[in-house]
GROMACS .gro file of C-alpha atoms in nm:
model
  426
    1MET     CA    1   4.989  -3.722  11.096
    2THR     CA    2   5.226  -3.517  10.889
    3ARG     CA    3   5.265  -3.785  10.630
    4THR     CA    4   4.885  -3.826  10.618
    5ARG     CA    5   4.832  -3.449  10.503
    6HIS     CA    6   5.140  -3.499  10.288
    7LYS     CA    7   4.931  -3.771  10.107
    8ARG     CA    8   4.607  -3.586  10.090
    9TRP     CA    9   4.724  -3.262   9.946
   10PRO     CA   10   4.805  -3.336   9.603
   11ALA     CA   11   4.447  -3.521   9.572
   12ALA     CA   12   4.293  -3.189   9.682
   13LEU     CA   13   4.493  -3.013   9.415
   14ILE     CA   14   4.370  -3.248   9.150
   15SER     CA   15   4.023  -3.238   9.243
   16LEU     CA   16   4.054  -2.824   9.213
   17SER     CA   17   4.220  -2.855   8.882
   18LEU     CA   18   3.943  -3.056   8.724
   19THR     CA   19   3.667  -2.819   8.879
   20LEU     CA   20   3.844  -2.550   8.689
   21ALA     CA   21   3.868  -2.729   8.364
   22LEU     CA   22   3.526  -2.773   8.375
   23CYS     CA   23   3.399  -2.452   8.466
   24VAL     CA   24   3.610  -2.221   8.254
   25PRO     CA   25   3.474  -2.378   7.896
   26VAL     CA   26   3.128  -2.374   8.041
   27ALA     CA   27   3.163  -1.990   8.149
   28TYR     CA   28   3.355  -1.897   7.808
   29VAL     CA   29   3.057  -2.053   7.626
   30SER     CA   30   2.783  -1.914   7.798
   31SER     CA   31   2.927  -1.560   7.787
   32PRO     CA   32   2.699  -1.310   7.576
   33TRP     CA   33   2.983  -1.204   7.323
   34VAL     CA   34   3.066  -1.548   7.214
   35TYR     CA   35   2.711  -1.652   7.202
   36GLN     CA   36   2.651  -1.349   6.971
   37GLN     CA   37   2.976  -1.430   6.753
   38VAL     CA   38   2.799  -1.785   6.711
   39MET     CA   39   2.485  -1.649   6.616
   40ILE     CA   40   2.671  -1.424   6.350
   41HIS     CA   41   2.858  -1.681   6.228
   42ARG     CA   42   2.562  -1.913   6.176
   43LEU     CA   43   2.404  -1.628   5.968
   44THR     CA   44   2.562  -1.775   5.658
   45SER     CA   45   2.544  -2.140   5.800
   46ASN     CA   46   2.441  -2.457   5.542
   47ASP     CA   47   2.194  -2.569   5.846
   48LEU     CA   48   1.886  -2.379   5.740
   49THR     CA   49   1.730  -2.451   6.116
   50LYS     CA   50   2.051  -2.298   6.260
   51ARG     CA   51   2.062  -1.992   5.995
   52GLN     CA   52   1.707  -1.896   6.095
   53ARG     CA   53   1.760  -1.909   6.477
   54SER     CA   54   2.054  -1.642   6.395
   55LEU     CA   55   1.825  -1.429   6.176
   56SER     CA   56   1.559  -1.414   6.446
   57TYR     CA   57   1.829  -1.331   6.704
   58VAL     CA   58   1.954  -1.017   6.485
   59VAL     CA   59   1.610  -0.910   6.431
   60ALA     CA   60   1.539  -0.925   6.814
   61ASN     CA   61   1.886  -0.751   6.931
   62ILE     CA   62   2.073  -0.542   6.642
   63ALA     CA   63   1.861  -0.233   6.678
   64GLN     CA   64   2.015  -0.195   7.040
   65ASP     CA   65   2.367  -0.294   6.949
   66GLU     CA   66   2.579  -0.116   6.729
   67ASN     CA   67   2.879  -0.371   6.713
   68LEU     CA   68   2.629  -0.663   6.605
   69GLN     CA   69   2.510  -0.437   6.334
   70ARG     CA   70   2.843  -0.397   6.231
   71ASP     CA   71   2.952  -0.781   6.225
   72VAL     CA   72   2.599  -0.851   6.052
   73ILE     CA   73   2.669  -0.612   5.781
   74LYS     CA   74   2.996  -0.770   5.712
   75THR     CA   75   2.804  -1.097   5.664
   76LEU     CA   76   2.656  -0.948   5.382
   77SER     CA   77   2.953  -1.056   5.158
   78VAL     CA   78   2.823  -1.416   5.148
   79GLU     CA   79   2.799  -1.538   4.789
   80ASP     CA   80   2.483  -1.701   4.801
   81ASP     CA   81   2.214  -1.459   4.694
   82LYS     CA   82   1.922  -1.610   4.871
   83ASN     CA   83   2.119  -1.613   5.186
   84PHE     CA   84   2.225  -1.225   5.136
   85LEU     CA   85   1.873  -1.148   5.074
   86GLN     CA   86   1.781  -1.324   5.408
   87ILE     CA   87   1.995  -1.110   5.613
   88VAL     CA   88   1.875  -0.794   5.411
   89ASP     CA   89   1.514  -0.913   5.531
   90ALA     CA   90   1.628  -0.929   5.898
   91LEU     CA   91   1.776  -0.601   5.877
   92GLN     CA   92   1.471  -0.425   5.717
   93ALA     CA   93   1.274  -0.604   5.971
   94ALA     CA   94   1.484  -0.433   6.263
   95GLY     CA   95   1.468  -0.104   6.097
   96CYS     CA   96   1.844  -0.118   6.028
   97TRP     CA   97   1.867  -0.124   5.625
   98ASP     CA   98   1.925   0.221   5.564
   99GLU     CA   99   2.166   0.384   5.270
  100SER     CA  100   2.323   0.583   5.506
  101SER     CA  101   2.460   0.283   5.718
  102ILE     CA  102   2.496   0.006   5.444
  103PRO     CA  103   2.812   0.020   5.245
  104ALA     CA  104   2.793   0.062   4.849
  105ASP     CA  105   2.864  -0.267   4.733
  106PRO     CA  106   2.587  -0.445   4.918
  107TRP     CA  107   2.351  -0.171   4.865
  108LEU     CA  108   2.387  -0.191   4.491
  109ARG     CA  109   2.402  -0.547   4.494
  110TRP     CA  110   2.045  -0.531   4.667
  111ILE     CA  111   1.939  -0.296   4.409
  112ASP     CA  112   2.092  -0.519   4.133
  113LEU     CA  113   1.876  -0.816   4.236
  114LEU     CA  114   1.551  -0.592   4.296
  115ALA     CA  115   1.619  -0.502   3.919
  116LYS     CA  116   1.632  -0.859   3.793
  117GLU     CA  117   1.311  -0.951   3.966
  118PRO     CA  118   0.988  -1.009   3.745
  119GLY     CA  119   0.693  -0.783   3.717
  120VAL     CA  120   0.713  -0.399   3.728
  121GLU     CA  121   0.703  -0.319   4.130
  122ALA     CA  122   1.064  -0.425   4.213
  123PRO     CA  123   1.230  -0.282   3.929
  124ILE     CA  124   1.046   0.066   3.988
  125LEU     CA  125   1.153   0.064   4.337
  126ALA     CA  126   1.516  -0.041   4.215
  127ALA     CA  127   1.503   0.284   4.024
  128GLN     CA  128   1.392   0.491   4.276
  129ARG     CA  129   1.652   0.340   4.521
  130LEU     CA  130   1.898   0.430   4.236
  131ALA     CA  131   1.791   0.802   4.264
  132ASP     CA  132   1.865   0.851   4.619
  133LEU     CA  133   2.246   0.765   4.535
  134GLN     CA  134   2.346   1.111   4.458
  135ARG     CA  135   2.713   1.034   4.602
  136LEU     CA  136   2.763   0.745   4.381
  137ALA     CA  137   2.631   0.952   4.053
  138ASP     CA  138   2.942   0.865   3.876
  139ASP     CA  139   3.001   0.520   3.995
  140PRO     CA  140   3.002   0.281   3.672
  141ARG     CA  141   2.800   0.015   3.861
  142LEU     CA  142   2.521   0.246   3.912
  143LEU     CA  143   2.523   0.366   3.552
  144ASP     CA  144   2.509   0.013   3.431
  145LEU     CA  145   2.204  -0.038   3.620
  146LEU     CA  146   2.066   0.264   3.504
  147GLN     CA  147   2.098   0.161   3.148
  148SER     CA  148   1.990  -0.189   3.226
  149LEU     CA  149   1.641  -0.034   3.379
  150SER     CA  150   1.616   0.192   3.096
  151GLU     CA  151   1.609  -0.088   2.819
  152HIS     CA  152   1.381  -0.277   3.056
  153GLU     CA  153   1.076  -0.452   2.871
  154GLN     CA  154   0.830  -0.281   3.063
  155PRO     CA  155   0.735   0.136   2.999
  156ASP     CA  156   0.683   0.203   3.344
  157VAL     CA  157   1.048   0.091   3.433
  158ARG     CA  158   1.180   0.275   3.174
  159TYR     CA  159   0.987   0.580   3.257
  160ASN     CA  160   1.124   0.534   3.638
  161ALA     CA  161   1.489   0.488   3.507
  162MET     CA  162   1.440   0.785   3.324
  163CYS     CA  163   1.326   1.015   3.616
  164ALA     CA  164   1.632   0.854   3.841
  165LEU     CA  165   1.858   0.976   3.547
  166ALA     CA  166   1.724   1.296   3.582
  167GLU     CA  167   1.757   1.292   3.961
  168LEU     CA  168   2.105   1.208   3.965
  169TYR     CA  169   2.218   1.437   3.654
  170GLN     CA  170   2.317   1.748   3.871
  171SER     CA  171   2.540   1.524   4.093
  172ALA     CA  172   2.717   1.379   3.815
  173LYS     CA  173   3.071   1.546   3.725
  174ASP     CA  174   3.058   1.344   3.434
  175LYS     CA  175   2.713   1.414   3.251
  176ALA     CA  176   2.776   1.273   2.919
  177PRO     CA  177   2.647   0.910   3.006
  178TYR     CA  178   2.334   1.084   3.193
  179GLN     CA  179   2.279   1.249   2.837
  180THR     CA  180   2.345   0.944   2.612
  181LEU     CA  181   2.079   0.770   2.821
  182ILE     CA  182   1.817   1.035   2.761
  183VAL     CA  183   1.878   1.093   2.429
  184SER     CA  184   1.798   0.700   2.373
  185LEU     CA  185   1.483   0.729   2.492
  186LEU     CA  186   1.368   1.011   2.285
  187ASN     CA  187   1.246   0.752   2.050
  188ASP     CA  188   1.108   0.514   2.302
  189PRO     CA  189   0.815   0.321   2.179
  190ASN     CA  190   0.597   0.430   2.444
  191GLN     CA  191   0.471   0.775   2.365
  192GLN     CA  192   0.480   0.922   2.717
  193VAL     CA  193   0.831   0.782   2.779
  194ALA     CA  194   0.959   0.966   2.466
  195TYR     CA  195   0.738   1.280   2.556
  196HIS     CA  196   0.895   1.308   2.885
  197ALA     CA  197   1.255   1.208   2.738
  198THR     CA  198   1.207   1.542   2.512
  199ILE     CA  199   1.111   1.749   2.814
  200PHE     CA  200   1.412   1.644   3.033
  201ALA     CA  201   1.657   1.689   2.705
  202CYS     CA  202   1.534   2.054   2.698
  203LEU     CA  203   1.582   2.085   3.060
  204MET     CA  204   1.925   1.979   3.011
  205HIS     CA  205   1.986   2.206   2.729
  206LEU     CA  206   2.075   1.922   2.476
  207PRO     CA  207   2.181   2.022   2.152
  208ASP     CA  208   1.979   1.938   1.814
  209ILE     CA  209   1.669   1.831   1.995
  210ASP     CA  210   1.321   1.875   1.842
  211THR     CA  211   1.121   2.012   2.126
  212PHE     CA  212   0.758   2.114   2.159
  213PRO     CA  213   0.654   2.471   2.069
  214TRP     CA  214   0.492   2.522   2.392
  215LEU     CA  215   0.827   2.488   2.593
  216ASP     CA  216   0.940   2.837   2.437
  217ASP     CA  217   0.705   3.015   2.631
  218ALA     CA  218   0.769   2.824   2.970
  219TRP     CA  219   1.022   3.065   3.110
  220ARG     CA  220   0.812   3.368   3.027
  221ALA     CA  221   0.711   3.586   3.365
  222PRO     CA  222   0.357   3.562   3.378
  223THR     CA  223   0.150   3.891   3.327
  224ASP     CA  224  -0.018   3.944   3.674
  225LEU     CA  225  -0.202   4.274   3.829
  226HIS     CA  226  -0.105   4.453   4.121
  227TYR     CA  227  -0.397   4.387   4.376
  228ASN     CA  228  -0.489   4.660   4.624
  229LEU     CA  229  -0.616   4.643   4.984
  230THR     CA  230  -0.990   4.613   4.888
  231GLN     CA  231  -0.898   4.341   4.626
  232ILE     CA  232  -0.672   4.151   4.892
  233GLN     CA  233  -0.954   4.175   5.163
  234SER     CA  234  -1.186   4.009   4.900
  235LEU     CA  235  -0.954   3.722   4.871
  236LEU     CA  236  -0.900   3.696   5.206
  237GLY     CA  237  -1.258   3.683   5.288
  238SER     CA  238  -1.312   3.403   5.009
  239PRO     CA  239  -1.508   3.066   5.114
  240ASP     CA  240  -1.263   2.888   4.942
  241VAL     CA  241  -0.941   2.810   5.142
  242ALA     CA  242  -0.707   2.783   4.833
  243VAL     CA  243  -0.818   3.161   4.718
  244ARG     CA  244  -0.760   3.265   5.097
  245ASP     CA  245  -0.418   3.110   5.038
  246VAL     CA  246  -0.355   3.339   4.739
  247GLY     CA  247  -0.488   3.630   4.908
  248CYS     CA  248  -0.231   3.588   5.193
  249VAL     CA  249   0.047   3.540   4.943
  250LEU     CA  250  -0.094   3.848   4.764
  251ALA     CA  251  -0.080   4.074   5.079
  252VAL     CA  252   0.278   4.004   5.141
  253ARG     CA  253   0.380   4.061   4.768
  254ASP     CA  254   0.154   4.393   4.671
  255LEU     CA  255   0.071   4.565   5.017
  256ASP     CA  256   0.319   4.765   5.247
  257ALA     CA  257   0.424   4.628   5.584
  258ASN     CA  258   0.188   4.841   5.781
  259GLU     CA  259  -0.115   4.758   5.584
  260VAL     CA  260  -0.026   4.387   5.640
  261SER     CA  261   0.028   4.463   6.002
  262GLN     CA  262  -0.323   4.581   6.034
  263LEU     CA  263  -0.469   4.301   5.860
  264ILE     CA  264  -0.299   4.033   6.089
  265LYS     CA  265  -0.441   4.221   6.407
  266ALA     CA  266  -0.760   4.291   6.301
  267MET     CA  267  -0.793   3.909   6.180
  268LEU     CA  268  -0.636   3.758   6.470
  269ALA     CA  269  -0.890   3.965   6.686
  270ASP     CA  270  -1.197   3.830   6.482
  271LYS     CA  271  -1.433   3.577   6.644
  272ASN     CA  272  -1.471   3.389   6.331
  273ASP     CA  273  -1.240   3.077   6.294
  274GLN     CA  274  -1.191   3.119   5.935
  275VAL     CA  275  -1.079   3.472   5.957
  276ARG     CA  276  -0.860   3.390   6.276
  277THR     CA  277  -0.669   3.096   6.107
  278THR     CA  278  -0.638   3.300   5.765
  279GLY     CA  279  -0.461   3.575   5.965
  280ALA     CA  280  -0.249   3.314   6.153
  281ILE     CA  281  -0.103   3.207   5.782
  282LEU     CA  282  -0.053   3.588   5.675
  283ALA     CA  283   0.135   3.654   6.003
  284GLY     CA  284   0.343   3.315   5.941
  285ILE     CA  285   0.414   3.444   5.591
  286SER     CA  286   0.512   3.794   5.702
  287GLY     CA  287   0.686   3.728   6.018
  288GLN     CA  288   0.489   4.008   6.154
  289HIS     CA  289   0.330   3.951   6.542
  290LEU     CA  290   0.388   3.594   6.591
  291ASP     CA  291   0.365   3.715   6.975
  292LEU     CA  292   0.020   3.809   6.931
  293LEU     CA  293  -0.038   3.484   6.768
  294THR     CA  294   0.143   3.292   7.021
  295GLU     CA  295  -0.102   3.452   7.276
  296LYS     CA  296  -0.411   3.381   7.067
  297LEU     CA  297  -0.315   3.038   7.030
  298LYS     CA  298  -0.296   2.981   7.412
  299GLU     CA  299  -0.682   3.061   7.412
  300GLN     CA  300  -0.778   2.815   7.157
  301THR     CA  301  -0.965   2.523   7.257
  302ASP     CA  302  -1.064   2.412   6.883
  303TRP     CA  303  -0.796   2.174   6.761
  304VAL     CA  304  -0.806   2.265   6.388
  305VAL     CA  305  -0.800   2.638   6.461
  306ALA     CA  306  -0.510   2.573   6.715
  307SER     CA  307  -0.336   2.364   6.488
  308THR     CA  308  -0.351   2.619   6.180
  309MET     CA  309  -0.240   2.896   6.413
  310LYS     CA  310   0.059   2.669   6.509
  311LEU     CA  311   0.136   2.620   6.139
  312GLY     CA  312   0.178   2.998   6.117
  313LEU     CA  313   0.435   2.988   6.414
  314TRP     CA  314   0.620   2.667   6.251
  315MET     CA  315   0.638   2.870   5.934
  316ASN     CA  316   0.888   3.083   6.115
  317ALA     CA  317   1.067   2.812   6.323
  318ASP     CA  318   0.899   2.938   6.639
  319ALA     CA  319   0.994   2.785   6.926
  320SER     CA  320   0.619   2.689   7.028
  321ALA     CA  321   0.571   2.487   6.744
  322THR     CA  322   0.877   2.257   6.748
  323ASP     CA  323   0.644   1.954   6.776
  324LEU     CA  324   0.446   2.007   6.478
  325GLN     CA  325   0.473   1.780   6.172
  326PRO     CA  326   0.293   1.908   5.867
  327GLU     CA  327   0.311   1.574   5.710
  328VAL     CA  328   0.086   1.435   6.012
  329LEU     CA  329  -0.152   1.722   5.948
  330LEU     CA  330  -0.193   1.602   5.611
  331ALA     CA  331  -0.265   1.258   5.699
  332GLN     CA  332  -0.535   1.358   5.951
  333GLY     CA  333  -0.708   1.589   5.686
  334ASP     CA  334  -0.870   1.835   5.929
  335VAL     CA  335  -0.632   2.132   5.845
  336PRO     CA  336  -0.704   2.238   5.495
  337ARG     CA  337  -0.414   2.059   5.256
  338THR     CA  338  -0.348   2.365   5.024
  339THR     CA  339  -0.280   2.584   5.344
  340ILE     CA  340  -0.044   2.314   5.472
  341ILE     CA  341   0.124   2.280   5.143
  342LEU     CA  342   0.161   2.684   5.153
  343ALA     CA  343   0.334   2.669   5.470
  344MET     CA  344   0.536   2.386   5.379
  345LEU     CA  345   0.650   2.592   5.066
  346HIS     CA  346   0.760   2.893   5.315
  347ARG     CA  347   0.983   2.679   5.543
  348ASP     CA  348   1.084   2.389   5.352
  349ILE     CA  349   1.028   2.409   4.945
  350LEU     CA  350   1.164   2.040   4.882
  351ARG     CA  351   0.903   1.894   5.102
  352ALA     CA  352   0.610   2.093   4.968
  353LEU     CA  353   0.721   2.016   4.611
  354ASP     CA  354   0.726   1.654   4.706
  355VAL     CA  355   0.363   1.653   4.841
  356LEU     CA  356   0.214   1.912   4.569
  357LEU     CA  357   0.351   1.778   4.254
  358ASN     CA  358   0.438   1.399   4.349
  359PRO     CA  359   0.724   1.393   4.114
  360ARG     CA  360   0.776   1.015   4.122
  361GLY     CA  361   0.446   0.932   4.068
  362GLU     CA  362   0.133   1.068   3.931
  363ALA     CA  363   0.069   1.420   3.968
  364PRO     CA  364  -0.275   1.486   4.173
  365GLN     CA  365  -0.564   1.477   3.924
  366ASP     CA  366  -0.664   1.808   4.073
  367LEU     CA  367  -0.359   2.034   4.039
  368THR     CA  368  -0.443   2.186   3.734
  369ARG     CA  369  -0.757   2.308   3.869
  370LEU     CA  370  -0.602   2.415   4.182
  371LEU     CA  371  -0.320   2.634   3.986
  372GLU     CA  372  -0.562   2.752   3.716
  373ASP     CA  373  -0.919   2.800   3.871
  374TYR     CA  374  -0.823   2.896   4.185
  375GLY     CA  375  -0.497   3.111   4.084
  376TRP     CA  376  -0.258   2.937   4.314
  377TRP     CA  377  -0.026   2.956   4.066
  378ARG     CA  378   0.046   3.280   4.199
  379VAL     CA  379   0.145   3.112   4.526
  380LEU     CA  380   0.389   2.897   4.347
  381ASP     CA  381   0.526   3.188   4.120
  382TYR     CA  382   0.608   3.352   4.471
  383TYR     CA  383   0.826   3.080   4.609
  384LEU     CA  384   0.980   2.864   4.323
  385PRO     CA  385   1.317   3.006   4.233
  386GLU     CA  386   1.395   3.224   3.945
  387ASP     CA  387   1.514   2.958   3.692
  388ALA     CA  388   1.181   2.745   3.738
  389PRO     CA  389   0.947   2.727   3.467
  390ARG     CA  390   0.642   2.995   3.502
  391TRP     CA  391   0.265   2.896   3.480
  392GLN     CA  392   0.105   3.062   3.180
  393SER     CA  393  -0.229   3.094   3.244
  394THR     CA  394  -0.471   2.937   2.985
  395ASN     CA  395  -0.827   2.770   2.957
  396ASP     CA  396  -0.671   2.473   2.734
  397PRO     CA  397  -0.654   2.154   2.946
  398ALA     CA  398  -0.397   2.016   2.728
  399MET     CA  399  -0.170   2.305   2.801
  400GLN     CA  400  -0.248   2.295   3.160
  401GLN     CA  401  -0.146   1.944   3.175
  402GLN     CA  402   0.193   2.007   2.981
  403GLN     CA  403   0.291   2.267   3.226
  404VAL     CA  404   0.213   2.040   3.530
  405ASP     CA  405   0.428   1.780   3.333
  406LEU     CA  406   0.710   2.047   3.238
  407LEU     CA  407   0.682   2.168   3.640
  408CYS     CA  408   0.729   1.793   3.761
  409ASP     CA  409   1.029   1.712   3.526
  410TRP     CA  410   1.189   2.041   3.609
  411TYR     CA  411   1.174   1.957   3.970
  412LEU     CA  412   1.293   1.617   3.930
  413LEU     CA  413   1.610   1.748   3.775
  414ASN     CA  414   1.649   2.019   4.043
  415ARG     CA  415   1.533   1.811   4.347
  416HIS     CA  416   1.887   1.752   4.483
  417ARG     CA  417   2.008   2.126   4.400
  418LEU     CA  418   1.686   2.219   4.599
  419LYS     CA  419   1.772   2.009   4.892
  420GLN     CA  420   2.127   2.117   4.935
  421ALA     CA  421   1.982   2.475   4.941
  422THR     CA  422   1.748   2.385   5.211
  423GLN     CA  423   2.016   2.230   5.419
  424GLN     CA  424   2.244   2.517   5.410
  425PRO     CA  425   2.252   2.735   5.728
  426ASP     CA  426   2.054   3.056   5.740
   0.00000   0.00000   0.00000
């Protein structure tokens, strides 16, 4: 019996060893981490089927896995541009393609590939993406891309490259390359490109530039009346919401605090929806009677009235309006557009001017009518910084359009400065 047991023990040991030898590799290969590493490696595989499976895996899993995102970003160093763009597309599809999380090298490579695509849409997008790279304003690679785009055969691309130059200008420590590129566009064959290049050159205070005569008056403070209580009450009761916006601003500008207080209390107590909502905006601008406005908001059943009242509270960062998103209100279209923009000017001028001026695109066609015919320039004048150009009231449509052009170009040049100002703690 003893000899029998002695003979069987090595056989059992051998059987166990064989089992372990088979199981351990299977467990290792089937582990999630190893599988993930295989998928990452195959992102740059020459086997297109394996590569496509890995790309699909990335799209499905990367948003929930920071380690996966880090490893995928490393594969952007792949030499093949087509493969590079496939990985970029996967990151975009997963919502992970963002300048703040992507290193400068692959981000600039992506913009470079956009800039080289045929047509105008991709190169224009490239110029706009460059404008967002304030931290790289002095990077030679960025400047080379801007120069290439400013020499593009399509004027729309050159125009957008010029706008990007303007947006980056204030962030650059060495402004000479930007000035040189702007000067190179002064004689652009496209009249509009050359026209805006002249405005930018003037705003940059470049020497020896033949500017437009009307620019000499651009910073002259407009002459405006002092409005009394009766006149302001007339504006606040106007059937035109844009005029009521102006009335709210003038009330705070020209009346004493007690007169404004009495107006707000009377308007919030009124049974007319138009009067109550105007009172809510006046409360928002002045910062008075916000407790009363909060109580009135609780009583409202009408969505538009309630939203406008909440907008007045949002203007003062009131806790009861933290969920309000002005851009959503703009998209819905029920609350008057100009009133929403007025509230945004009060709380966050950058967001307001992006909507009002649309500086990276075409300014709204009705902007000159709003500013001149409805006197809304007074609203802008109240909120714009002191160094901004001032609207000069005129019945000349050409002069009105020139002033809109100047406002848009001034804003592009100062957009980053205003952004920094809005991000500073109170």
